Each structure stands twice: as C-alpha cells, then as structure tokens.
Amino acid sequence: MKVLFAGGGTGGHLYPGVAMAAELKKRVPGISISFAGTSAGIEATEVPRLGYRLVLFPVRGLKRGLSIRALVENALILGDFAKSLSMAMAL
C-alpha cells in the first residue's frame, strides 16, 4: 500500500500527518509512506529528519491584478500543475 500525505507549510498542517503516518506504519506491514511539499515549508527539513520520503512539488502563489507579469505568472501555474500531477502519478 502506498500513502501520500500533503499539507505542509506549517507544523499545524504537517504534524497531524506525521502522527497518522506513524500509526499507519504500526498497523500496516510493508506500507510505503511519502510526504508532498515545497522547499519553502517546514516539511523540507522535518520530513527527511523524521525518516520519511519527501517529494517536492513546484508551486507558486497566484498573482493578483491585471498586469502582464501577473498574467504570465498565473499562466505558468498551469505548467506547475501538470508537473505536479505527473510527479504524483509516478509515486
């Protein structure tokens, strides 16, 4: 069985997933547990330190406004989404 936990950025999002992962490891023999996150969140240091696999996804925040830069940045999000989807499917 493979399980992917997502929801980092802060400890309030990460540590409940870590607790669930620890319990699953006790109950399900042979389980494969991974975490998804970004290089900017707490998961970038904590997940490897705790011994779990971390898959980093390319993400960026939406830009507000009607400038050319905002339109380009927001269009790039579609590419990031496609990359993330293919990475998730490969797990």
XYZ file of C-alpha atoms in Angstrom:
91
model
C 0.000 0.000 0.000
C 1.244 3.484 -0.862
C 0.164 6.612 1.024
C 0.995 10.215 0.159
C 0.454 12.928 2.764
C 0.148 16.519 1.595
C -0.353 19.686 3.588
C 2.773 21.328 4.819
C 3.924 24.870 5.156
C 3.429 24.949 8.902
C 3.701 22.468 11.739
C -0.053 22.677 12.238
C -0.504 21.084 8.840
C 2.481 18.751 8.936
C 2.472 17.126 12.369
C -1.047 15.608 12.213
C 0.084 13.866 9.017
C 3.260 12.686 10.717
C 1.193 11.257 13.589
C -1.081 9.443 11.137
C 1.932 8.117 9.235
C 3.472 6.725 12.422
C 0.236 4.960 13.327
C -0.145 3.529 9.823
C 3.416 2.170 9.961
C 2.470 0.292 13.139
C -0.735 -1.135 11.711
C 0.042 -1.841 8.033
C 3.051 -4.038 7.287
C 5.014 -3.042 4.194
C 3.329 0.328 3.783
C 5.135 2.961 1.724
C 4.648 6.474 3.125
C 5.647 9.674 1.356
C 5.017 13.333 2.028
C 4.479 16.043 -0.567
C 5.547 19.597 -0.008
C 7.662 22.530 -1.086
C 11.211 23.562 -0.389
C 9.914 26.655 1.441
C 7.780 24.891 4.062
C 8.669 23.236 7.365
C 8.321 19.859 5.665
C 11.555 20.477 3.717
C 13.609 19.886 6.864
C 11.296 17.957 9.176
C 10.120 15.152 6.889
C 13.639 13.912 5.981
C 14.724 14.319 9.608
C 11.839 12.050 10.643
C 12.874 9.430 8.077
C 10.052 9.775 5.570
C 10.368 10.292 1.834
C 9.665 13.856 0.706
C 8.553 14.724 -2.810
C 8.992 18.415 -3.569
C 6.405 19.974 -5.850
C 6.843 23.181 -7.826
C 4.238 25.615 -6.566
C 3.778 29.344 -6.572
C 1.105 31.686 -5.329
C -1.428 33.355 -7.576
C -0.608 36.917 -8.562
C -3.371 39.485 -8.270
C -4.033 42.243 -10.725
C -4.191 42.647 -14.470
C -0.564 43.307 -15.297
C 1.349 41.370 -17.940
C 3.568 39.935 -15.207
C 0.555 38.647 -13.259
C -0.912 37.052 -16.385
C 2.382 35.336 -17.241
C 2.992 34.150 -13.664
C -0.528 32.756 -13.398
C -0.194 31.020 -16.775
C 2.980 29.317 -15.514
C 0.915 27.774 -12.730
C -0.736 25.520 -15.319
C 2.687 24.098 -16.182
C 3.457 23.614 -12.499
C 0.143 21.805 -12.077
C 0.937 19.462 -14.966
C 4.393 18.714 -13.476
C 2.878 18.066 -10.055
C 0.258 15.743 -11.494
C 2.823 13.685 -13.382
C 5.039 13.522 -10.267
C 2.121 12.338 -8.140
C 1.165 9.686 -10.659
C 4.751 8.362 -10.638
C 4.631 7.723 -6.883
